Amino acid sequence: MSHPPDPAPGATGAKFVPPAEAAESDFDELETYLEYRAADESEAPDMSHQLKSGPLAMVETAFLASTAALIWLVNTYFPPGPILRMLFPLPMALVYLRWGPRAAWMSALVSGLLLSVLMGPPRSLLFLIPYALLGVQLGFFWVRRASWYVSIAVGSLLGTVGFFFRLWLSSLLVGEDLWVYLTTQVTQMLNWGLERLVGLGVLDVGVLGQANVEAVQLLALVSVMASNIIYLFTVHLAAWLLLGRLGAKIPEPPGWVQD
């Protein structure tokens, strides 16, 4: 069986290029296409790790979610004082700073599910509201380089909502309105103390009956908001000292803090 003759060199009009020369020309075109430049240290922080594929983000999110759940678990059964309480929102905030809002919400949800298995749904809800939400909120403001005053103010409102959610959930489990019960008991104690002071002649009789439930509730609300402001300030200090070492810096504190 005869094979067809090879076409003449000039029949097709194409020039034969050896494979080695073709590869070199391809690399030359690639180098001219890509523009390499040195990294500028004065630019914004390098966030190129967010462009990587999912495994790194998934591993960090799961690790920090389990860390947050472990901190809550240890603080519940073996409370060492207020030290661990400052760290409750930081894992979610760190996830937000490194991987964005979706990963932060996933870490909050995973930590809540893990705590619901380890400690039951009520205590997992007490972690989610407000501490997990605080972590996402702080990460939101820190990524946008908001000032400490703004993030502390919004976080204090969220912490106050979390306090009343905790009180409502406890009232639901107990079957009694704990807010009314506590404020009533405090009012009775204040009236009893005023009566004793009047009996000793320290105060005038006109102060009797001035401690009412509404005034006590207003005072309790103000004290809750003040305690949340102090708590958020300590959280910011802890984040400023710790997260910067992990490559996720938060906005600089006000000048009076640095002084």
mmCIF file of N, CA and C in Angstrom, residues 20-99:
data_model
loop_
_atom_site.group_PDB
_atom_site.id
_atom_site.type_symbol
_atom_site.label_atom_id
_atom_site.label_comp_id
_atom_site.label_asym_id
_atom_site.label_seq_id
_atom_site.Cartn_x
_atom_site.Cartn_y
_atom_site.Cartn_z
ATOM 1 N N ALA A 20 12.282 23.397 20.018
ATOM 2 C CA ALA A 20 13.032 24.162 21.019
ATOM 3 C C ALA A 20 12.846 25.655 20.809
ATOM 4 N N GLU A 21 12.924 26.098 19.542
ATOM 5 C CA GLU A 21 12.754 27.524 19.272
ATOM 6 C C GLU A 21 11.330 27.969 19.575
ATOM 7 N N ALA A 22 10.349 27.107 19.299
ATOM 8 C CA ALA A 22 8.959 27.458 19.603
ATOM 9 C C ALA A 22 8.752 27.625 21.099
ATOM 10 N N ALA A 23 9.355 26.753 21.903
ATOM 11 C CA ALA A 23 9.208 26.857 23.358
ATOM 12 C C ALA A 23 9.842 28.142 23.877
ATOM 13 N N GLU A 24 11.032 28.481 23.305
ATOM 14 C CA GLU A 24 11.683 29.710 23.753
ATOM 15 C C GLU A 24 10.857 30.932 23.398
ATOM 16 N N SER A 25 10.263 30.948 22.222
ATOM 17 C CA SER A 25 9.443 32.094 21.837
ATOM 18 C C SER A 25 8.204 32.208 22.718
ATOM 19 N N ASP A 26 7.640 31.055 23.108
ATOM 20 C CA ASP A 26 6.480 31.090 24.008
ATOM 21 C C ASP A 26 6.852 31.687 25.356
ATOM 22 N N PHE A 27 8.013 31.308 25.892
ATOM 23 C CA PHE A 27 8.440 31.861 27.178
ATOM 24 C C PHE A 27 8.722 33.350 27.062
ATOM 25 N N ASP A 28 9.277 33.772 25.912
ATOM 26 C CA ASP A 28 9.527 35.200 25.730
ATOM 27 C C ASP A 28 8.225 35.985 25.728
ATOM 28 N N GLU A 29 7.207 35.459 25.052
ATOM 29 C CA GLU A 29 5.917 36.132 25.041
ATOM 30 C C GLU A 29 5.295 36.163 26.433
ATOM 31 N N LEU A 30 5.462 35.079 27.203
ATOM 32 C CA LEU A 30 4.906 35.032 28.554
ATOM 33 C C LEU A 30 5.575 36.057 29.458
ATOM 34 N N GLU A 31 6.903 36.203 29.328
ATOM 35 C CA GLU A 31 7.611 37.164 30.161
ATOM 36 C C GLU A 31 7.228 38.592 29.810
ATOM 37 N N THR A 32 6.989 38.854 28.518
ATOM 38 C CA THR A 32 6.559 40.197 28.159
ATOM 39 C C THR A 32 5.123 40.451 28.582
ATOM 40 N N TYR A 33 4.320 39.392 28.721
ATOM 41 C CA TYR A 33 2.920 39.564 29.139
ATOM 42 C C TYR A 33 2.831 39.859 30.633
ATOM 43 N N LEU A 34 3.613 39.126 31.424
ATOM 44 C CA LEU A 34 3.592 39.325 32.870
ATOM 45 C C LEU A 34 4.471 40.512 33.232
ATOM 46 N N GLU A 35 3.990 41.358 34.086
ATOM 47 C CA GLU A 35 4.748 42.516 34.527
ATOM 48 C C GLU A 35 5.134 42.295 35.980
ATOM 49 N N TYR A 36 6.370 41.993 36.220
ATOM 50 C CA TYR A 36 6.857 41.784 37.576
ATOM 51 C C TYR A 36 7.299 43.130 38.140
ATOM 52 N N ARG A 37 6.992 43.323 39.429
ATOM 53 C CA ARG A 37 7.457 44.530 40.093
ATOM 54 C C ARG A 37 7.738 44.204 41.545
ATOM 55 N N ALA A 38 8.618 44.931 42.129
ATOM 56 C CA ALA A 38 8.982 44.700 43.531
ATOM 57 C C ALA A 38 7.847 45.135 44.432
ATOM 58 N N ALA A 39 7.729 44.451 45.579
ATOM 59 C CA ALA A 39 6.681 44.789 46.537
ATOM 60 C C ALA A 39 6.995 46.114 47.202
ATOM 61 N N ASP A 40 5.960 46.927 47.319
ATOM 62 C CA ASP A 40 6.109 48.230 47.949
ATOM 63 C C ASP A 40 5.655 48.123 49.395
ATOM 64 N N GLU A 41 6.562 48.349 50.305
ATOM 65 C CA GLU A 41 6.244 48.181 51.715
ATOM 66 C C GLU A 41 5.281 49.244 52.216
ATOM 67 N N SER A 42 5.156 50.353 51.514
ATOM 68 C CA SER A 42 4.281 51.419 51.972
ATOM 69 C C SER A 42 2.825 51.184 51.621
ATOM 70 N N GLU A 43 2.529 50.136 50.831
ATOM 71 C CA GLU A 43 1.155 49.879 50.433
ATOM 72 C C GLU A 43 0.389 49.230 51.571
ATOM 73 N N ALA A 44 -0.896 48.932 51.310
ATOM 74 C CA ALA A 44 -1.739 48.288 52.309
ATOM 75 C C ALA A 44 -1.207 46.900 52.614
ATOM 76 N N PRO A 45 -1.598 46.322 53.763
ATOM 77 C CA PRO A 45 -1.130 44.977 54.114
ATOM 78 C C PRO A 45 -1.480 43.958 53.043
ATOM 79 N N ASP A 46 -0.588 43.011 52.854
ATOM 80 C CA ASP A 46 -0.768 41.985 51.832
ATOM 81 C C ASP A 46 -1.881 41.033 52.246
ATOM 82 N N MET A 47 -2.941 41.001 51.455
ATOM 83 C CA MET A 47 -4.073 40.120 51.716
ATOM 84 C C MET A 47 -4.174 39.047 50.642
ATOM 85 N N SER A 48 -3.040 38.713 50.016
ATOM 86 C CA SER A 48 -3.066 37.738 48.929
ATOM 87 C C SER A 48 -3.435 36.345 49.403
ATOM 88 N N HIS A 49 -3.325 36.087 50.729
ATOM 89 C CA HIS A 49 -3.693 34.757 51.209
ATOM 90 C C HIS A 49 -5.177 34.490 51.020
ATOM 91 N N GLN A 50 -5.988 35.564 50.895
ATOM 92 C CA GLN A 50 -7.412 35.365 50.688
ATOM 93 C C GLN A 50 -7.720 34.830 49.295
ATOM 94 N N LEU A 51 -6.766 34.946 48.368
ATOM 95 C CA LEU A 51 -6.973 34.448 47.021
ATOM 96 C C LEU A 51 -6.656 32.969 46.890
ATOM 97 N N LYS A 52 -6.132 32.364 47.942
ATOM 98 C CA LYS A 52 -5.788 30.954 47.872
ATOM 99 C C LYS A 52 -7.046 30.110 47.932
ATOM 100 N N SER A 53 -6.889 28.849 47.596
ATOM 101 C CA SER A 53 -8.030 27.946 47.570
ATOM 102 C C SER A 53 -8.523 27.666 48.977
ATOM 103 N N GLY A 54 -9.677 27.003 49.031
ATOM 104 C CA GLY A 54 -10.422 26.857 50.257
ATOM 105 C C GLY A 54 -9.804 26.158 51.440
ATOM 106 N N PRO A 55 -8.923 25.175 51.296
ATOM 107 C CA PRO A 55 -8.483 24.417 52.475
ATOM 108 C C PRO A 55 -7.891 25.256 53.590
ATOM 109 N N LEU A 56 -7.061 26.249 53.282
ATOM 110 C CA LEU A 56 -6.450 27.054 54.336
ATOM 111 C C LEU A 56 -7.501 27.851 55.092
ATOM 112 N N ALA A 57 -8.416 28.470 54.365
ATOM 113 C CA ALA A 57 -9.483 29.225 55.029
ATOM 114 C C ALA A 57 -10.360 28.310 55.862
ATOM 115 N N MET A 58 -10.661 27.125 55.345
ATOM 116 C CA MET A 58 -11.508 26.190 56.078
ATOM 117 C C MET A 58 -10.824 25.711 57.350
ATOM 118 N N VAL A 59 -9.526 25.418 57.263
ATOM 119 C CA VAL A 59 -8.794 24.931 58.434
ATOM 120 C C VAL A 59 -8.702 26.019 59.497
ATOM 121 N N GLU A 60 -8.361 27.237 59.092
ATOM 122 C CA GLU A 60 -8.259 28.320 60.068
ATOM 123 C C GLU A 60 -9.612 28.634 60.696
ATOM 124 N N THR A 61 -10.669 28.624 59.894
ATOM 125 C CA THR A 61 -12.001 28.898 60.429
ATOM 126 C C THR A 61 -12.412 27.845 61.441
ATOM 127 N N ALA A 62 -12.193 26.578 61.112
ATOM 128 C CA ALA A 62 -12.551 25.504 62.043
ATOM 129 C C ALA A 62 -11.700 25.561 63.305
ATOM 130 N N PHE A 63 -10.418 25.854 63.150
ATOM 131 C CA PHE A 63 -9.533 25.905 64.317
ATOM 132 C C PHE A 63 -9.927 27.037 65.258
ATOM 133 N N LEU A 64 -10.188 28.226 64.713
ATOM 134 C CA LEU A 64 -10.542 29.354 65.566
ATOM 135 C C LEU A 64 -11.934 29.196 66.161
ATOM 136 N N ALA A 65 -12.848 28.542 65.432
ATOM 137 C CA ALA A 65 -14.167 28.276 66.001
ATOM 138 C C ALA A 65 -14.065 27.324 67.186
ATOM 139 N N SER A 66 -13.263 26.278 67.042
ATOM 140 C CA SER A 66 -13.071 25.352 68.165
ATOM 141 C C SER A 66 -12.322 26.025 69.312
ATOM 142 N N THR A 67 -11.416 26.956 69.007
ATOM 143 C CA THR A 67 -10.723 27.695 70.065
ATOM 144 C C THR A 67 -11.695 28.546 70.869
ATOM 145 N N ALA A 68 -12.601 29.230 70.167
ATOM 146 C CA ALA A 68 -13.601 30.039 70.870
ATOM 147 C C ALA A 68 -14.495 29.172 71.746
ATOM 148 N N ALA A 69 -14.915 28.016 71.221
ATOM 149 C CA ALA A 69 -15.748 27.115 72.018
ATOM 150 C C ALA A 69 -14.991 26.581 73.229
ATOM 151 N N LEU A 70 -13.712 26.280 73.058
ATOM 152 C CA LEU A 70 -12.911 25.770 74.176
ATOM 153 C C LEU A 70 -12.717 26.835 75.251
ATOM 154 N N ILE A 71 -12.500 28.077 74.852
ATOM 155 C CA ILE A 71 -12.358 29.161 75.828
ATOM 156 C C ILE A 71 -13.637 29.318 76.638
ATOM 157 N N TRP A 72 -14.799 29.273 75.961
ATOM 158 C CA TRP A 72 -16.080 29.380 76.660
ATOM 159 C C TRP A 72 -16.294 28.191 77.594
ATOM 160 N N LEU A 73 -15.931 27.008 77.145
ATOM 161 C CA LEU A 73 -16.114 25.801 77.961
ATOM 162 C C LEU A 73 -15.255 25.860 79.224
ATOM 163 N N VAL A 74 -13.986 26.225 79.076
ATOM 164 C CA VAL A 74 -13.090 26.303 80.232
ATOM 165 C C VAL A 74 -13.549 27.391 81.193
ATOM 166 N N ASN A 75 -13.973 28.531 80.659
ATOM 167 C CA ASN A 75 -14.405 29.619 81.529
ATOM 168 C C ASN A 75 -15.686 29.272 82.276
ATOM 169 N N THR A 76 -16.515 28.402 81.700
ATOM 170 C CA THR A 76 -17.762 28.030 82.366
ATOM 171 C C THR A 76 -17.517 27.082 83.529
ATOM 172 N N TYR A 77 -16.687 26.072 83.320
ATOM 173 C CA TYR A 77 -16.495 25.046 84.343
ATOM 174 C C TYR A 77 -15.301 25.327 85.261
ATOM 175 N N PHE A 78 -14.297 26.016 84.763
ATOM 176 C CA PHE A 78 -13.111 26.344 85.571
ATOM 177 C C PHE A 78 -12.788 27.824 85.391
ATOM 178 N N PRO A 79 -13.644 28.706 85.892
ATOM 179 C CA PRO A 79 -13.448 30.146 85.627
ATOM 180 C C PRO A 79 -12.195 30.690 86.305
ATOM 181 N N PRO A 80 -11.238 31.193 85.532
ATOM 182 C CA PRO A 80 -10.020 31.763 86.124
ATOM 183 C C PRO A 80 -10.145 33.245 86.437
ATOM 184 N N GLY A 81 -11.332 33.816 86.275
ATOM 185 C CA GLY A 81 -11.503 35.244 86.472
ATOM 186 C C GLY A 81 -11.865 35.926 85.160
ATOM 187 N N PRO A 82 -11.661 37.235 85.090
ATOM 188 C CA PRO A 82 -12.065 37.977 83.881
ATOM 189 C C PRO A 82 -11.090 37.870 82.720
ATOM 190 N N ILE A 83 -10.019 37.094 82.868
ATOM 191 C CA ILE A 83 -8.993 37.067 81.818
ATOM 192 C C ILE A 83 -9.536 36.432 80.543
ATOM 193 N N LEU A 84 -10.119 35.243 80.659
ATOM 194 C CA LEU A 84 -10.625 34.559 79.471
ATOM 195 C C LEU A 84 -11.819 35.277 78.869
ATOM 196 N N ARG A 85 -12.578 35.986 79.686
ATOM 197 C CA ARG A 85 -13.763 36.676 79.163
ATOM 198 C C ARG A 85 -13.381 37.727 78.128
ATOM 199 N N MET A 86 -12.198 38.302 78.255
ATOM 200 C CA MET A 86 -11.757 39.284 77.267
ATOM 201 C C MET A 86 -11.492 38.649 75.906
ATOM 202 N N LEU A 87 -11.269 37.332 75.877
ATOM 203 C CA LEU A 87 -10.906 36.654 74.632
ATOM 204 C C LEU A 87 -12.102 36.072 73.897
ATOM 205 N N PHE A 88 -13.303 36.149 74.461
ATOM 206 C CA PHE A 88 -14.462 35.517 73.825
ATOM 207 C C PHE A 88 -14.680 35.965 72.377
ATOM 208 N N PRO A 89 -14.688 37.269 72.058
ATOM 209 C CA PRO A 89 -14.990 37.667 70.672
ATOM 210 C C PRO A 89 -13.799 37.595 69.726
ATOM 211 N N LEU A 90 -12.581 37.428 70.242
ATOM 212 C CA LEU A 90 -11.398 37.604 69.396
ATOM 213 C C LEU A 90 -11.238 36.548 68.304
ATOM 214 N N PRO A 91 -11.554 35.255 68.519
ATOM 215 C CA PRO A 91 -11.395 34.308 67.404
ATOM 216 C C PRO A 91 -12.236 34.662 66.183
ATOM 217 N N MET A 92 -13.504 35.039 66.388
ATOM 218 C CA MET A 92 -14.331 35.434 65.250
ATOM 219 C C MET A 92 -13.824 36.714 64.595
ATOM 220 N N ALA A 93 -13.345 37.651 65.406
ATOM 221 C CA ALA A 93 -12.791 38.876 64.830
ATOM 222 C C ALA A 93 -11.539 38.582 64.004
ATOM 223 N N LEU A 94 -10.713 37.654 64.471
ATOM 224 C CA LEU A 94 -9.513 37.279 63.719
ATOM 225 C C LEU A 94 -9.879 36.602 62.404
ATOM 226 N N VAL A 95 -10.889 35.758 62.411
ATOM 227 C CA VAL A 95 -11.344 35.136 61.165
ATOM 228 C C VAL A 95 -11.832 36.199 60.189
ATOM 229 N N TYR A 96 -12.565 37.195 60.697
ATOM 230 C CA TYR A 96 -13.046 38.275 59.822
ATOM 231 C C TYR A 96 -11.868 39.047 59.228
ATOM 232 N N LEU A 97 -10.869 39.334 60.037
ATOM 233 C CA LEU A 97 -9.725 40.095 59.536
ATOM 234 C C LEU A 97 -8.941 39.325 58.480
ATOM 235 N N ARG A 98 -8.901 38.020 58.586
ATOM 236 C CA ARG A 98 -8.091 37.228 57.665
ATOM 237 C C ARG A 98 -8.876 36.728 56.455
ATOM 238 N N TRP A 99 -10.140 36.369 56.636
ATOM 239 C CA TRP A 99 -10.860 35.697 55.556
ATOM 240 C C TRP A 99 -12.188 36.325 55.199
#
